[in-house]
Amino acid sequence: MAELQSVTFPRLAGVFMDDSAPDLLLRVAESSDNAQLLALVSVPMPSNGVMVGMAREPGYFEASLTQYTEPQPWVIASRAQPDQIMAMYNVGVRPCYINGRVQPLRYLGDLRVNTRIRGKGLVRLKAKHLAQVMPPEAFAQTLILADNQGARTMMHELRPDFPTPFRRDLVQTLTMTGVTGAPAAASQACAQAVQLHTATEADLSAMNAFVQQMAQHYNFMPAYDFTGMTRHDPYWRGLSPEDFTLVYRDGTLVGLFGLWNQKSFKQTRIVDY
């Protein structure tokens, strides 16, 4: 595996402007922008035959702390009316395992453009801004819904002033509804193969060690520190050790999963079909 260089990302601040968009500016989002950010981030996107909206009620900044250890949301506005937001995106940082070592990694998320004012050089301004904040040797992650053809065209094609795209994985998200339990035979076979254990605070060190072991096989895995749940770290908002289930086989931890109720701060809503 090729060695990926370690980079340091500066904390972003201030205002960014470029001659390619003489009427626009990019600025750091502020707490007073919350209402506009909530409206913009909930703009529906196509996904597998439905239109989904990513709500972040009641506060965008609080919700983003569960996605980034250091959120860095930016907004685009006209230079004449800098308080009226036209587009947004987050270039926050979270620690991930890269070639087995914990390094900061930018995740490009919440890219939204007001549907009434698309065009006008908004996306190109974002691309030039990203080139400014990313060292040449650095890279970032993002995730694009398969049905969002506009975003895929924008991010997957090699274009002047835009970051070089690398398509890495296809991620499938499944929604479980109406779960009534597995058939008795399947449950019995599962119980004989593995043992399930509800996690407690005493298991957190073993959970951290398991993630570190997995990081030897999977690049870009978030560097989870499960002890943050006991420190009320906002990254783990609403989670406790008891929300996780540990999977053992012959006394060895071979898997874990958590069920996270995010309804109070982060919601995915089906807007239309």
PDB file of C-alpha atoms in Angstrom:
ATOM      1  CA  MET A   1       0.000   0.000   0.000  1.00  0.00           C
ATOM      2  CA  ALA A   2       1.415   3.381  -0.961  1.00  0.00           C
ATOM      3  CA  GLU A   3       2.360   5.636   1.905  1.00  0.00           C
ATOM      4  CA  LEU A   4      -0.045   8.530   2.400  1.00  0.00           C
ATOM      5  CA  GLN A   5       1.598  11.621   3.775  1.00  0.00           C
ATOM      6  CA  SER A   6       0.570  13.118   7.092  1.00  0.00           C
ATOM      7  CA  VAL A   7      -0.733  16.667   6.760  1.00  0.00           C
ATOM      8  CA  THR A   8      -1.816  19.371   9.153  1.00  0.00           C
ATOM      9  CA  PHE A   9      -4.954  21.359   8.465  1.00  0.00           C
ATOM     10  CA  PRO A  10      -5.076  24.942   9.734  1.00  0.00           C
ATOM     11  CA  ARG A  11      -8.196  26.249  11.443  1.00  0.00           C
ATOM     12  CA  LEU A  12     -10.018  28.229   8.783  1.00  0.00           C
ATOM     13  CA  ALA A  13     -11.179  31.765   9.409  1.00  0.00           C
ATOM     14  CA  GLY A  14     -12.222  34.887   7.602  1.00  0.00           C
ATOM     15  CA  VAL A  15     -13.606  35.518   4.132  1.00  0.00           C
ATOM     16  CA  PHE A  16     -12.635  34.077   0.738  1.00  0.00           C
ATOM     17  CA  MET A  17     -13.215  35.882  -2.567  1.00  0.00           C
ATOM     18  CA  ASP A  18     -12.092  35.173  -6.123  1.00  0.00           C
ATOM     19  CA  ASP A  19     -12.259  37.085  -9.407  1.00  0.00           C
ATOM     20  CA  SER A  20     -14.122  34.175 -11.022  1.00  0.00           C
ATOM     21  CA  ALA A  21     -17.174  35.148  -8.952  1.00  0.00           C
ATOM     22  CA  PRO A  22     -16.908  38.940  -8.546  1.00  0.00           C
ATOM     23  CA  ASP A  23     -20.318  39.278  -6.865  1.00  0.00           C
ATOM     24  CA  LEU A  24     -19.872  36.476  -4.321  1.00  0.00           C
ATOM     25  CA  LEU A  25     -17.949  35.710  -1.161  1.00  0.00           C
ATOM     26  CA  LEU A  26     -17.361  32.674   1.023  1.00  0.00           C
ATOM     27  CA  ARG A  27     -17.330  33.211   4.766  1.00  0.00           C
ATOM     28  CA  VAL A  28     -17.260  31.124   7.929  1.00  0.00           C
ATOM     29  CA  ALA A  29     -20.756  30.280   9.138  1.00  0.00           C
ATOM     30  CA  GLU A  30     -21.826  31.927  12.390  1.00  0.00           C
ATOM     31  CA  SER A  31     -24.360  30.995  15.065  1.00  0.00           C
ATOM     32  CA  SER A  32     -26.678  33.713  13.772  1.00  0.00           C
ATOM     33  CA  ASP A  33     -26.901  31.744  10.492  1.00  0.00           C
ATOM     34  CA  ASN A  34     -28.570  28.751  12.170  1.00  0.00           C
ATOM     35  CA  ALA A  35     -32.076  29.250  10.777  1.00  0.00           C
ATOM     36  CA  GLN A  36     -30.814  29.654   7.206  1.00  0.00           C
ATOM     37  CA  LEU A  37     -28.492  26.648   7.546  1.00  0.00           C
ATOM     38  CA  LEU A  38     -31.345  24.466   8.792  1.00  0.00           C
ATOM     39  CA  ALA A  39     -33.482  25.490   5.824  1.00  0.00           C
ATOM     40  CA  LEU A  40     -30.690  24.903   3.319  1.00  0.00           C
ATOM     41  CA  VAL A  41     -29.420  21.577   4.644  1.00  0.00           C
ATOM     42  CA  SER A  42     -32.950  20.157   4.470  1.00  0.00           C
ATOM     43  CA  VAL A  43     -33.240  20.800   0.707  1.00  0.00           C
ATOM     44  CA  PRO A  44     -34.392  17.392  -0.661  1.00  0.00           C
ATOM     45  CA  MET A  45     -31.982  15.157  -2.585  1.00  0.00           C
ATOM     46  CA  PRO A  46     -32.808  12.121  -4.775  1.00  0.00           C
ATOM     47  CA  SER A  47     -32.021   8.710  -3.295  1.00  0.00           C
ATOM     48  CA  ASN A  48     -33.260   5.325  -4.581  1.00  0.00           C
ATOM     49  CA  GLY A  49     -36.554   6.598  -5.912  1.00  0.00           C
ATOM     50  CA  VAL A  50     -37.376   8.984  -3.068  1.00  0.00           C
ATOM     51  CA  MET A  51     -36.491  12.545  -2.153  1.00  0.00           C
ATOM     52  CA  VAL A  52     -34.808  12.737   1.246  1.00  0.00           C
ATOM     53  CA  GLY A  53     -34.182  15.765   3.413  1.00  0.00           C
ATOM     54  CA  MET A  54     -31.388  15.822   5.989  1.00  0.00           C
ATOM     55  CA  ALA A  55     -32.889  17.795   8.859  1.00  0.00           C
ATOM     56  CA  ARG A  56     -30.684  19.057  11.689  1.00  0.00           C
ATOM     57  CA  GLU A  57     -33.269  20.453  14.068  1.00  0.00           C
ATOM     58  CA  PRO A  58     -33.011  22.300  16.354  1.00  0.00           C
ATOM     59  CA  GLY A  59     -29.386  23.395  15.771  1.00  0.00           C
ATOM     60  CA  TYR A  60     -27.058  22.822  12.805  1.00  0.00           C
ATOM     61  CA  PHE A  61     -23.859  23.475  14.753  1.00  0.00           C
ATOM     62  CA  GLU A  62     -24.729  21.065  17.562  1.00  0.00           C
ATOM     63  CA  ALA A  63     -25.661  18.307  15.109  1.00  0.00           C
ATOM     64  CA  SER A  64     -22.433  18.737  13.115  1.00  0.00           C
ATOM     65  CA  LEU A  65     -20.418  17.945  16.246  1.00  0.00           C
ATOM     66  CA  THR A  66     -21.537  14.317  15.893  1.00  0.00           C
ATOM     67  CA  GLN A  67     -20.060  14.173  12.383  1.00  0.00           C
ATOM     68  CA  TYR A  68     -16.828  16.082  12.936  1.00  0.00           C
ATOM     69  CA  THR A  69     -14.500  16.554  15.873  1.00  0.00           C
ATOM     70  CA  GLU A  70     -13.868  20.001  14.379  1.00  0.00           C
ATOM     71  CA  PRO A  71     -16.726  21.258  12.199  1.00  0.00           C
ATOM     72  CA  GLN A  72     -15.832  24.025   9.745  1.00  0.00           C
ATOM     73  CA  PRO A  73     -19.011  25.142   7.947  1.00  0.00           C
ATOM     74  CA  TRP A  74     -18.749  27.835   5.272  1.00  0.00           C
ATOM     75  CA  VAL A  75     -21.465  29.719   3.419  1.00  0.00           C
ATOM     76  CA  ILE A  76     -21.669  31.592   0.116  1.00  0.00           C
ATOM     77  CA  ALA A  77     -23.444  34.930  -0.060  1.00  0.00           C
ATOM     78  CA  SER A  78     -23.467  37.964  -2.287  1.00  0.00           C
ATOM     79  CA  ARG A  79     -20.944  40.651  -1.400  1.00  0.00           C
ATOM     80  CA  ALA A  80     -23.804  43.154  -1.272  1.00  0.00           C
ATOM     81  CA  GLN A  81     -25.797  41.042   1.242  1.00  0.00           C
ATOM     82  CA  PRO A  82     -23.349  38.813   3.156  1.00  0.00           C
ATOM     83  CA  ASP A  83     -26.018  37.802   5.679  1.00  0.00           C
ATOM     84  CA  GLN A  84     -28.243  36.198   3.000  1.00  0.00           C
ATOM     85  CA  ILE A  85     -26.949  32.650   2.419  1.00  0.00           C
ATOM     86  CA  MET A  86     -27.033  31.197  -1.096  1.00  0.00           C
ATOM     87  CA  ALA A  87     -25.076  27.962  -0.529  1.00  0.00           C
ATOM     88  CA  MET A  88     -23.164  26.097   2.161  1.00  0.00           C
ATOM     89  CA  TYR A  89     -20.717  23.286   2.764  1.00  0.00           C
ATOM     90  CA  ASN A  90     -18.723  21.859   5.650  1.00  0.00           C
ATOM     91  CA  VAL A  91     -15.007  21.111   5.371  1.00  0.00           C
ATOM     92  CA  GLY A  92     -14.651  19.831   8.915  1.00  0.00           C
ATOM     93  CA  VAL A  93     -11.997  17.463  10.225  1.00  0.00           C
ATOM     94  CA  ARG A  94     -12.198  14.163  12.048  1.00  0.00           C
ATOM     95  CA  PRO A  95      -9.404  11.723  12.977  1.00  0.00           C
ATOM     96  CA  CYS A  96      -9.195   8.595  10.819  1.00  0.00           C
ATOM     97  CA  TYR A  97      -6.828   5.682  10.399  1.00  0.00           C
ATOM     98  CA  ILE A  98      -4.670   6.082   7.303  1.00  0.00           C
ATOM     99  CA  ASN A  99      -2.233   3.232   6.752  1.00  0.00           C
ATOM    100  CA  GLY A 100      -2.727   2.250  10.372  1.00  0.00           C
ATOM    101  CA  ARG A 101      -1.948   5.690  11.814  1.00  0.00           C
ATOM    102  CA  VAL A 102      -4.392   8.247  13.181  1.00  0.00           C
ATOM    103  CA  GLN A 103      -4.383  11.385  11.030  1.00  0.00           C
ATOM    104  CA  PRO A 104      -6.782  14.299  10.526  1.00  0.00           C
ATOM    105  CA  LEU A 105      -8.999  13.869   7.493  1.00  0.00           C
ATOM    106  CA  ARG A 106     -11.351  16.397   5.981  1.00  0.00           C
ATOM    107  CA  TYR A 107     -14.863  15.247   5.191  1.00  0.00           C
ATOM    108  CA  LEU A 108     -16.735  17.387   2.680  1.00  0.00           C
ATOM    109  CA  GLY A 109     -20.345  17.338   3.741  1.00  0.00           C
ATOM    110  CA  ASP A 110     -23.628  19.222   3.656  1.00  0.00           C
ATOM    111  CA  LEU A 111     -22.994  20.664   0.197  1.00  0.00           C
ATOM    112  CA  ARG A 112     -26.199  22.518  -0.552  1.00  0.00           C
ATOM    113  CA  VAL A 113     -27.156  25.215  -3.034  1.00  0.00           C
ATOM    114  CA  ASN A 114     -30.382  27.190  -2.941  1.00  0.00           C
ATOM    115  CA  THR A 115     -32.522  25.735  -5.736  1.00  0.00           C
ATOM    116  CA  ARG A 116     -33.662  29.203  -6.817  1.00  0.00           C
ATOM    117  CA  ILE A 117     -30.178  30.545  -7.444  1.00  0.00           C
ATOM    118  CA  ARG A 118     -28.075  27.687  -8.785  1.00  0.00           C
ATOM    119  CA  GLY A 119     -25.372  28.583 -11.241  1.00  0.00           C
ATOM    120  CA  LYS A 120     -23.783  32.022 -10.823  1.00  0.00           C
ATOM    121  CA  GLY A 121     -20.347  30.446 -10.250  1.00  0.00           C
ATOM    122  CA  LEU A 122     -21.248  29.086  -6.797  1.00  0.00           C
ATOM    123  CA  VAL A 123     -19.702  25.662  -7.254  1.00  0.00           C
ATOM    124  CA  ARG A 124     -16.547  26.970  -8.937  1.00  0.00           C
ATOM    125  CA  LEU A 125     -16.017  29.362  -6.042  1.00  0.00           C
ATOM    126  CA  LYS A 126     -16.271  26.437  -3.626  1.00  0.00           C
ATOM    127  CA  ALA A 127     -13.749  24.459  -5.670  1.00  0.00           C
ATOM    128  CA  LYS A 128     -11.240  27.316  -5.638  1.00  0.00           C
ATOM    129  CA  HIS A 129     -11.755  27.750  -1.915  1.00  0.00           C
ATOM    130  CA  LEU A 130     -11.112  24.060  -1.340  1.00  0.00           C
ATOM    131  CA  ALA A 131      -7.884  24.308  -3.316  1.00  0.00           C
ATOM    132  CA  GLN A 132      -6.797  27.101  -0.967  1.00  0.00           C
ATOM    133  CA  VAL A 133      -7.515  25.210   2.264  1.00  0.00           C
ATOM    134  CA  MET A 134      -6.177  21.799   1.181  1.00  0.00           C
ATOM    135  CA  PRO A 135      -2.393  21.301   1.018  1.00  0.00           C
ATOM    136  CA  PRO A 136      -1.335  19.851  -2.368  1.00  0.00           C
ATOM    137  CA  GLU A 137      -0.482  16.481  -0.816  1.00  0.00           C
ATOM    138  CA  ALA A 138      -3.751  16.234   1.115  1.00  0.00           C
ATOM    139  CA  PHE A 139      -7.018  14.596   0.235  1.00  0.00           C
ATOM    140  CA  ALA A 140     -10.564  14.602   1.568  1.00  0.00           C
ATOM    141  CA  GLN A 141     -13.551  12.291   1.668  1.00  0.00           C
ATOM    142  CA  THR A 142     -17.107  12.893   0.600  1.00  0.00           C
ATOM    143  CA  LEU A 143     -20.195  10.780  -0.011  1.00  0.00           C
ATOM    144  CA  ILE A 144     -22.625  11.358  -2.877  1.00  0.00           C
ATOM    145  CA  LEU A 145     -26.031   9.726  -3.217  1.00  0.00           C
ATOM    146  CA  ALA A 146     -26.117   7.550  -6.346  1.00  0.00           C
ATOM    147  CA  ASP A 147     -29.246   9.251  -7.707  1.00  0.00           C
ATOM    148  CA  ASN A 148     -27.849  12.752  -7.232  1.00  0.00           C
ATOM    149  CA  GLN A 149     -26.661  13.023 -10.820  1.00  0.00           C
ATOM    150  CA  GLY A 150     -25.850  16.719 -10.573  1.00  0.00           C
ATOM    151  CA  ALA A 151     -23.449  16.218  -7.680  1.00  0.00           C
ATOM    152  CA  ARG A 152     -21.902  13.146  -9.306  1.00  0.00           C
ATOM    153  CA  THR A 153     -21.257  15.052 -12.536  1.00  0.00           C
ATOM    154  CA  MET A 154     -19.739  17.914 -10.587  1.00  0.00           C
ATOM    155  CA  MET A 155     -17.483  15.809  -8.329  1.00  0.00           C
ATOM    156  CA  HIS A 156     -16.626  12.748 -10.451  1.00  0.00           C
ATOM    157  CA  GLU A 157     -15.399  14.480 -13.588  1.00  0.00           C
ATOM    158  CA  LEU A 158     -11.907  15.946 -13.902  1.00  0.00           C
ATOM    159  CA  ARG A 159     -12.422  19.692 -14.354  1.00  0.00           C
ATOM    160  CA  PRO A 160     -10.148  22.762 -14.185  1.00  0.00           C
ATOM    161  CA  ASP A 161      -9.864  24.278 -10.681  1.00  0.00           C
ATOM    162  CA  PHE A 162     -11.640  21.281  -9.146  1.00  0.00           C
ATOM    163  CA  PRO A 163     -10.040  18.638  -6.879  1.00  0.00           C
ATOM    164  CA  THR A 164      -8.903  15.453  -8.625  1.00  0.00           C
ATOM    165  CA  PRO A 165     -11.651  12.851  -8.023  1.00  0.00           C
ATOM    166  CA  PHE A 166     -11.048   9.236  -6.972  1.00  0.00           C
ATOM    167  CA  ARG A 167     -14.081   6.962  -6.761  1.00  0.00           C
ATOM    168  CA  ARG A 168     -13.330   4.483  -4.016  1.00  0.00           C
ATOM    169  CA  ASP A 169     -16.357   2.613  -2.717  1.00  0.00           C
ATOM    170  CA  LEU A 170     -20.050   2.014  -3.235  1.00  0.00           C
ATOM    171  CA  VAL A 171     -21.842   2.325   0.109  1.00  0.00           C
ATOM    172  CA  GLN A 172     -25.306   0.833   0.525  1.00  0.00           C
ATOM    173  CA  THR A 173     -27.560   1.936   3.368  1.00  0.00           C
ATOM    174  CA  LEU A 174     -30.457  -0.342   4.269  1.00  0.00           C
ATOM    175  CA  THR A 175     -33.557   0.725   6.165  1.00  0.00           C
ATOM    176  CA  MET A 176     -35.130  -1.873   8.444  1.00  0.00           C
ATOM    177  CA  THR A 177     -38.847  -1.527   9.123  1.00  0.00           C
ATOM    178  CA  GLY A 178     -41.376  -3.891  10.642  1.00  0.00           C
ATOM    179  CA  VAL A 179     -38.710  -6.152  12.193  1.00  0.00           C
ATOM    180  CA  THR A 180     -40.509  -8.925  14.094  1.00  0.00           C
ATOM    181  CA  GLY A 181     -37.597 -11.196  14.889  1.00  0.00           C
ATOM    182  CA  ALA A 182     -35.736 -13.943  13.082  1.00  0.00           C
ATOM    183  CA  PRO A 183     -37.207 -17.432  12.607  1.00  0.00           C
ATOM    184  CA  ALA A 184     -36.531 -19.732  15.543  1.00  0.00           C
ATOM    185  CA  ALA A 185     -34.190 -21.976  13.545  1.00  0.00           C
ATOM    186  CA  ALA A 186     -32.098 -19.019  12.397  1.00  0.00           C
ATOM    187  CA  SER A 187     -31.946 -17.590  15.932  1.00  0.00           C
ATOM    188  CA  GLN A 188     -30.805 -20.932  17.322  1.00  0.00           C
ATOM    189  CA  ALA A 189     -28.112 -21.329  14.660  1.00  0.00           C
ATOM    190  CA  CYS A 190     -26.874 -17.792  15.331  1.00  0.00           C
ATOM    191  CA  ALA A 191     -26.780 -18.390  19.085  1.00  0.00           C
ATOM    192  CA  GLN A 192     -24.631 -21.476  18.549  1.00  0.00           C
ATOM    193  CA  ALA A 193     -22.159 -19.627  16.293  1.00  0.00           C
ATOM    194  CA  VAL A 194     -21.718 -16.360  18.202  1.00  0.00           C
ATOM    195  CA  GLN A 195     -22.572 -14.820  21.539  1.00  0.00           C
ATOM    196  CA  LEU A 196     -24.078 -11.334  21.898  1.00  0.00           C
ATOM    197  CA  HIS A 197     -23.260  -9.120  24.854  1.00  0.00           C
ATOM    198  CA  THR A 198     -24.643  -5.674  25.721  1.00  0.00           C
ATOM    199  CA  ALA A 199     -21.659  -3.395  26.268  1.00  0.00           C
ATOM    200  CA  THR A 200     -20.925  -1.633  29.543  1.00  0.00           C
ATOM    201  CA  GLU A 201     -18.352   0.960  30.531  1.00  0.00           C
ATOM    202  CA  ALA A 202     -15.984  -1.893  31.388  1.00  0.00           C
ATOM    203  CA  ASP A 203     -15.939  -2.956  27.724  1.00  0.00           C
ATOM    204  CA  LEU A 204     -14.809   0.378  26.245  1.00  0.00           C
ATOM    205  CA  SER A 205     -11.094  -0.459  26.228  1.00  0.00           C
ATOM    206  CA  ALA A 206     -11.769  -3.730  24.403  1.00  0.00           C
ATOM    207  CA  MET A 207     -13.961  -1.867  21.893  1.00  0.00           C
ATOM    208  CA  ASN A 208     -11.158   0.646  21.235  1.00  0.00           C
ATOM    209  CA  ALA A 209      -8.669  -2.187  20.780  1.00  0.00           C
ATOM    210  CA  PHE A 210     -11.004  -3.911  18.305  1.00  0.00           C
ATOM    211  CA  VAL A 211     -11.267  -0.760  16.159  1.00  0.00           C
ATOM    212  CA  GLN A 212      -7.490  -0.366  16.214  1.00  0.00           C
ATOM    213  CA  GLN A 213      -7.163  -3.963  15.018  1.00  0.00           C
ATOM    214  CA  MET A 214      -9.665  -3.388  12.220  1.00  0.00           C
ATOM    215  CA  ALA A 215      -7.735  -0.290  11.142  1.00  0.00           C
ATOM    216  CA  GLN A 216      -4.888  -2.538  10.034  1.00  0.00           C
ATOM    217  CA  HIS A 217      -7.172  -3.810   7.268  1.00  0.00           C
ATOM    218  CA  TYR A 218      -9.382  -0.820   6.377  1.00  0.00           C
ATOM    219  CA  ASN A 219      -8.152   2.619   5.363  1.00  0.00           C
ATOM    220  CA  PHE A 220     -10.005   5.828   6.269  1.00  0.00           C
ATOM    221  CA  MET A 221     -11.766   4.222   9.223  1.00  0.00           C
ATOM    222  CA  PRO A 222     -12.744   6.830  11.834  1.00  0.00           C
ATOM    223  CA  ALA A 223     -10.498   6.690  14.893  1.00  0.00           C
ATOM    224  CA  TYR A 224     -13.261   6.024  17.364  1.00  0.00           C
ATOM    225  CA  ASP A 225     -12.531   6.514  21.044  1.00  0.00           C
ATOM    226  CA  PHE A 226     -15.524   4.987  22.781  1.00  0.00           C
ATOM    227  CA  THR A 227     -14.494   6.406  26.152  1.00  0.00           C
ATOM    228  CA  GLY A 228     -15.818   9.738  24.872  1.00  0.00           C
ATOM    229  CA  MET A 229     -19.287   8.482  25.790  1.00  0.00           C
ATOM    230  CA  THR A 230     -18.380   8.618  29.471  1.00  0.00           C
ATOM    231  CA  ARG A 231     -16.972  12.164  29.125  1.00  0.00           C
ATOM    232  CA  HIS A 232     -20.147  13.466  27.462  1.00  0.00           C
ATOM    233  CA  ASP A 233     -18.125  14.307  24.346  1.00  0.00           C
ATOM    234  CA  PRO A 234     -20.524  15.954  21.834  1.00  0.00           C
ATOM    235  CA  TYR A 235     -19.171  13.609  19.143  1.00  0.00           C
ATOM    236  CA  TRP A 236     -21.063  10.824  20.972  1.00  0.00           C
ATOM    237  CA  ARG A 237     -24.186  12.830  21.766  1.00  0.00           C
ATOM    238  CA  GLY A 238     -27.075  10.623  22.855  1.00  0.00           C
ATOM    239  CA  LEU A 239     -25.005   7.427  22.989  1.00  0.00           C
ATOM    240  CA  SER A 240     -24.094   5.289  25.987  1.00  0.00           C
ATOM    241  CA  PRO A 241     -22.097   2.044  26.162  1.00  0.00           C
ATOM    242  CA  GLU A 242     -25.353   0.114  26.606  1.00  0.00           C
ATOM    243  CA  ASP A 243     -26.427   1.178  23.095  1.00  0.00           C
ATOM    244  CA  PHE A 244     -23.726  -1.126  21.666  1.00  0.00           C
ATOM    245  CA  THR A 245     -23.840  -4.881  21.208  1.00  0.00           C
ATOM    246  CA  LEU A 246     -20.622  -6.892  21.154  1.00  0.00           C
ATOM    247  CA  VAL A 247     -20.349 -10.071  19.090  1.00  0.00           C
ATOM    248  CA  TYR A 248     -18.097 -12.836  20.420  1.00  0.00           C
ATOM    249  CA  ARG A 249     -17.038 -16.111  18.857  1.00  0.00           C
ATOM    250  CA  ASP A 250     -15.273 -18.612  21.098  1.00  0.00           C
ATOM    251  CA  GLY A 251     -14.528 -15.852  23.596  1.00  0.00           C
ATOM    252  CA  THR A 252     -13.000 -13.494  21.010  1.00  0.00           C
ATOM    253  CA  LEU A 253     -14.563 -10.145  20.086  1.00  0.00           C
ATOM    254  CA  VAL A 254     -15.274 -10.363  16.354  1.00  0.00           C
ATOM    255  CA  GLY A 255     -17.728  -7.514  15.821  1.00  0.00           C
ATOM    256  CA  LEU A 256     -19.780  -4.756  17.359  1.00  0.00           C
ATOM    257  CA  PHE A 257     -22.661  -2.503  16.400  1.00  0.00           C
ATOM    258  CA  GLY A 258     -24.582   0.337  17.970  1.00  0.00           C
ATOM    259  CA  LEU A 259     -28.136   1.621  17.655  1.00  0.00           C
ATOM    260  CA  TRP A 260     -28.089   5.425  17.794  1.00  0.00           C
ATOM    261  CA  ASN A 261     -31.296   7.355  18.379  1.00  0.00           C
ATOM    262  CA  GLN A 262     -30.563  10.718  16.725  1.00  0.00           C
ATOM    263  CA  LYS A 263     -34.140  11.948  16.523  1.00  0.00           C
ATOM    264  CA  SER A 264     -33.561  14.870  18.900  1.00  0.00           C
ATOM    265  CA  PHE A 265     -30.849  16.493  16.756  1.00  0.00           C
ATOM    266  CA  LYS A 266     -30.409  14.801  13.360  1.00  0.00           C
ATOM    267  CA  GLN A 267     -33.164  13.420  11.153  1.00  0.00           C
ATOM    268  CA  THR A 268     -33.509  11.966   7.655  1.00  0.00           C
ATOM    269  CA  ARG A 269     -36.956  12.637   6.245  1.00  0.00           C
ATOM    270  CA  ILE A 270     -38.646  11.239   3.144  1.00  0.00           C
ATOM    271  CA  VAL A 271     -40.039  14.343   1.452  1.00  0.00           C
ATOM    272  CA  ASP A 272     -41.460  12.874  -1.753  1.00  0.00           C
ATOM    273  CA  TYR A 273     -41.520   9.793  -3.982  1.00  0.00           C
TER     274      TYR A 273
END
